[in-house]
Amino acid sequence: MPNQNGNMYGLTILSPIIDDPKIKISHDTALRMYLQDMHRHAGSPFTKVSGTHFCRLVVMDDVVFVGNPAKEEHLKSKYLVFTSNFYGGLDAYLEEMARKIPEVVEAIWSHCIGYTGADPKAFAAYMKKCQIETTFYFAAVNDQTVEQTLTALQAKVEFAAFIEENQGKSPAELQREFAAFWERMQKLPPPLAGLKELKKSRAAGA
């Protein structure tokens, strides 16, 4: 099914960028400058939008025709490409973007043709007009929220460390250590979204 795999949604948006030769700094240049300075990983504003597994923003100048026979072909404008893999429904996700990070939405899409502002419903309607179908979409994790996925990955890291630290112990010692390990694991908070790397938590005996 295009765009969806289980509870995961693969969103692809192409928004045409305004071309105004009268301004000193073109809209595509201003957009590139903003995106270049945007925080990434745990500091990314998109970590505030629940459900976001990962997303990308790219300014596309043109495309190369790859058909046969070869011919010269160009886009009518430059485009902002926004892709996101998220958990949940499309309208709810887009509206949450406008509610949670309206200043980011405004700073980015105000450079695009047809953008009408960060009102949640208006923004969702605009984005869906710019949406193209994500074909052959496959999600590695298709039935888990971001928090559930991060918790599972953190458990894997913690358990690997537990195995390494308890090599050579007797069955009785292993049983005691595992009981203590499991108790600590139940108390661990979910990892923060956007971290570059999950590491062993101090709360689990680091």
Short mmCIF file of C-alpha atoms in Angstrom, two decimals:
data_model
loop_
_atom_site.label_atom_id
_atom_site.label_comp_id
_atom_site.label_asym_id
_atom_site.label_seq_id
_atom_site.Cartn_x
_atom_site.Cartn_y
_atom_site.Cartn_z
CA MET A 1 0.00 0.00 0.00
CA PRO A 2 1.51 3.37 -1.00
CA ASN A 3 2.51 5.78 1.80
CA GLN A 4 1.76 3.35 4.63
CA ASN A 5 3.29 0.23 6.15
CA GLY A 6 1.42 -0.92 9.23
CA ASN A 7 1.09 2.08 11.53
CA MET A 8 4.00 3.87 9.86
CA TYR A 9 3.50 6.60 7.26
CA GLY A 10 6.07 7.56 4.63
CA LEU A 11 5.45 11.20 3.73
CA THR A 12 6.96 12.88 0.66
CA ILE A 13 6.27 16.58 0.06
CA LEU A 14 7.55 18.72 -2.83
CA SER A 15 6.83 22.41 -2.27
CA PRO A 16 7.76 24.83 -5.10
CA ILE A 17 10.06 27.61 -3.88
CA ILE A 18 9.22 31.25 -4.66
CA ASP A 19 11.35 32.80 -7.41
CA ASP A 20 11.61 36.58 -6.92
CA PRO A 21 14.46 38.20 -8.87
CA LYS A 22 13.86 41.55 -7.14
CA ILE A 23 15.07 40.48 -3.69
CA LYS A 24 18.74 40.53 -2.65
CA ILE A 25 18.78 37.05 -1.10
CA SER A 26 16.75 34.53 -3.07
CA HIS A 27 14.22 32.38 -1.28
CA ASP A 28 16.12 29.17 -2.02
CA THR A 29 19.36 30.68 -0.64
CA ALA A 30 17.63 31.95 2.50
CA LEU A 31 16.07 28.53 2.94
CA ARG A 32 19.42 26.78 2.57
CA MET A 33 20.96 29.11 5.16
CA TYR A 34 18.18 28.39 7.64
CA LEU A 35 18.34 24.62 7.14
CA GLN A 36 22.13 24.64 7.44
CA ASP A 37 21.89 26.23 10.89
CA MET A 38 19.00 24.08 12.10
CA HIS A 39 19.80 21.87 15.08
CA ARG A 40 19.95 18.16 14.40
CA HIS A 41 19.55 14.98 16.43
CA ALA A 42 18.28 15.61 20.00
CA GLY A 43 18.21 19.37 19.37
CA SER A 44 16.08 19.12 16.24
CA PRO A 45 12.73 20.94 16.49
CA PHE A 46 11.10 17.91 14.89
CA THR A 47 11.72 15.88 18.05
CA LYS A 48 8.84 17.96 19.50
CA VAL A 49 6.48 16.47 16.91
CA SER A 50 5.44 13.15 18.41
CA GLY A 51 5.59 10.18 16.09
CA THR A 52 8.59 11.40 14.05
CA HIS A 53 11.03 8.53 13.56
CA PHE A 54 13.15 10.60 11.19
CA CYS A 55 12.72 13.35 8.62
CA ARG A 56 14.75 15.22 6.01
CA LEU A 57 14.61 18.63 4.34
CA VAL A 58 16.41 19.23 1.04
CA VAL A 59 16.42 22.07 -1.49
CA MET A 60 16.25 20.55 -4.98
CA ASP A 61 17.50 22.75 -7.82
CA ASP A 62 16.75 20.46 -10.73
CA VAL A 63 16.60 16.82 -11.79
CA VAL A 64 18.40 14.83 -14.46
CA PHE A 65 16.29 12.93 -16.98
CA VAL A 66 17.21 9.24 -16.82
CA GLY A 67 14.90 7.84 -19.46
CA ASN A 68 15.70 6.52 -22.91
CA PRO A 69 16.28 8.14 -25.33
CA ALA A 70 18.14 10.85 -23.40
CA LYS A 71 16.78 14.37 -23.54
CA GLU A 72 17.21 17.66 -21.72
CA GLU A 73 14.45 18.34 -19.23
CA HIS A 74 14.18 20.78 -16.32
CA LEU A 75 11.90 21.56 -13.41
CA LYS A 76 9.80 24.72 -13.68
CA SER A 77 11.01 25.85 -10.24
CA LYS A 78 13.24 24.83 -7.39
CA TYR A 79 11.58 22.65 -4.78
CA LEU A 80 11.77 22.07 -1.06
CA VAL A 81 11.69 18.31 -0.47
CA PHE A 82 10.37 17.20 2.91
CA THR A 83 10.29 13.52 3.77
CA SER A 84 9.23 12.03 7.08
CA ASN A 85 8.71 8.56 8.50
CA PHE A 86 6.25 8.85 11.33
CA TYR A 87 3.84 6.81 13.44
CA GLY A 88 0.15 7.66 13.06
CA GLY A 89 -2.20 9.52 10.74
CA LEU A 90 -1.29 12.17 8.18
CA ASP A 91 -3.65 15.00 9.19
CA ALA A 92 -2.89 14.65 12.88
CA TYR A 93 0.87 14.71 12.20
CA LEU A 94 0.81 17.78 9.96
CA GLU A 95 -1.49 19.68 12.31
CA GLU A 96 0.78 18.84 15.24
CA MET A 97 3.75 20.25 13.32
CA ALA A 98 1.94 23.58 13.00
CA ARG A 99 0.94 23.57 16.68
CA LYS A 100 4.23 22.39 18.22
CA ILE A 101 6.77 24.20 16.01
CA PRO A 102 4.89 27.08 14.29
CA GLU A 103 7.98 29.29 14.14
CA VAL A 104 9.91 26.56 12.31
CA VAL A 105 7.03 25.89 9.93
CA GLU A 106 6.82 29.62 9.18
CA ALA A 107 10.59 30.01 8.72
CA ILE A 108 10.71 27.12 6.24
CA TRP A 109 7.51 27.08 4.22
CA SER A 110 7.09 30.86 3.99
CA HIS A 111 9.64 30.56 1.16
CA CYS A 112 7.28 28.30 -0.79
CA ILE A 113 4.52 29.06 -3.28
CA GLY A 114 1.02 28.64 -1.92
CA TYR A 115 1.90 28.60 1.77
CA THR A 116 -0.90 30.27 3.73
CA GLY A 117 0.46 30.30 7.27
CA ALA A 118 0.92 28.03 10.28
CA ASP A 119 -2.76 27.56 11.10
CA PRO A 120 -2.87 23.79 11.75
CA LYS A 121 -5.73 22.86 9.40
CA ALA A 122 -4.64 25.27 6.67
CA PHE A 123 -1.07 24.00 6.87
CA ALA A 124 -2.18 20.37 6.67
CA ALA A 125 -4.33 21.16 3.62
CA TYR A 126 -1.43 22.98 1.94
CA MET A 127 1.03 20.15 2.59
CA LYS A 128 -1.35 17.55 1.21
CA LYS A 129 -1.63 19.56 -2.01
CA CYS A 130 2.16 19.26 -2.35
CA GLN A 131 2.27 15.57 -1.44
CA ILE A 132 3.41 12.92 -3.89
CA GLU A 133 2.81 9.22 -3.43
CA THR A 134 5.52 7.27 -1.63
CA THR A 135 5.59 4.03 -3.61
CA PHE A 136 7.12 0.73 -2.42
CA TYR A 137 7.24 2.09 1.10
CA PHE A 138 8.82 -0.27 3.64
CA ALA A 139 9.27 0.58 7.32
CA ALA A 140 11.76 -1.42 9.38
CA VAL A 141 9.54 -0.91 12.44
CA ASN A 142 5.90 -0.70 11.41
CA ASP A 143 3.89 -1.19 14.59
CA GLN A 144 5.80 0.66 17.32
CA THR A 145 5.78 4.26 18.48
CA VAL A 146 9.01 6.25 18.69
CA GLU A 147 9.10 5.79 22.47
CA GLN A 148 8.54 2.03 22.20
CA THR A 149 11.24 1.69 19.55
CA LEU A 150 13.78 3.72 21.53
CA THR A 151 12.99 1.78 24.72
CA ALA A 152 13.56 -1.52 22.89
CA LEU A 153 16.87 -0.30 21.45
CA GLN A 154 17.97 0.94 24.87
CA ALA A 155 17.11 -2.47 26.38
CA LYS A 156 19.31 -4.12 23.76
CA VAL A 157 22.25 -1.85 24.67
CA GLU A 158 21.76 -2.42 28.39
CA PHE A 159 21.48 -6.21 28.01
CA ALA A 160 24.61 -6.39 25.86
CA ALA A 161 26.49 -4.49 28.58
CA PHE A 162 25.06 -6.81 31.25
CA ILE A 163 26.33 -9.88 29.38
CA GLU A 164 29.78 -8.35 28.96
CA GLU A 165 30.06 -7.36 32.62
CA ASN A 166 28.91 -10.71 34.01
CA GLN A 167 31.07 -13.15 32.08
CA GLY A 168 32.30 -16.10 34.14
CA LYS A 169 29.93 -15.71 37.08
CA SER A 170 28.20 -18.66 38.66
CA PRO A 171 24.51 -19.41 37.95
CA ALA A 172 23.56 -18.15 41.41
CA GLU A 173 25.50 -14.91 40.93
CA LEU A 174 23.99 -14.44 37.47
CA GLN A 175 20.51 -14.91 38.86
CA ARG A 176 21.08 -12.26 41.55
CA GLU A 177 22.70 -9.83 39.09
CA PHE A 178 19.94 -10.29 36.54
CA ALA A 179 17.22 -9.69 39.13
CA ALA A 180 18.93 -6.43 40.11
CA PHE A 181 19.46 -5.53 36.44
CA TRP A 182 15.80 -6.14 35.61
CA GLU A 183 14.65 -4.01 38.54
CA ARG A 184 16.84 -1.14 37.36
CA MET A 185 15.55 -1.52 33.80
CA GLN A 186 11.95 -1.05 34.96
CA LYS A 187 12.89 2.33 36.42
CA LEU A 188 14.72 3.70 33.37
CA PRO A 189 12.98 6.64 31.66
CA PRO A 190 12.47 6.42 27.87
CA PRO A 191 15.51 7.64 25.89
CA LEU A 192 15.33 11.11 24.40
CA ALA A 193 14.27 11.27 20.77
CA GLY A 194 16.96 12.30 18.29
CA LEU A 195 20.02 10.99 20.11
CA LYS A 196 22.85 10.11 17.72
CA GLU A 197 23.76 7.04 19.76
CA LEU A 198 22.18 5.10 22.61
CA LYS A 199 24.62 4.33 25.39
CA LYS A 200 24.44 2.36 28.61
CA SER A 201 22.55 4.29 31.27
CA ARG A 202 24.15 5.13 34.60
CA ALA A 203 20.90 4.04 36.21
CA ALA A 204 21.57 0.52 34.91
CA GLY A 205 24.90 0.24 36.68
CA ALA A 206 27.21 2.33 34.48
#
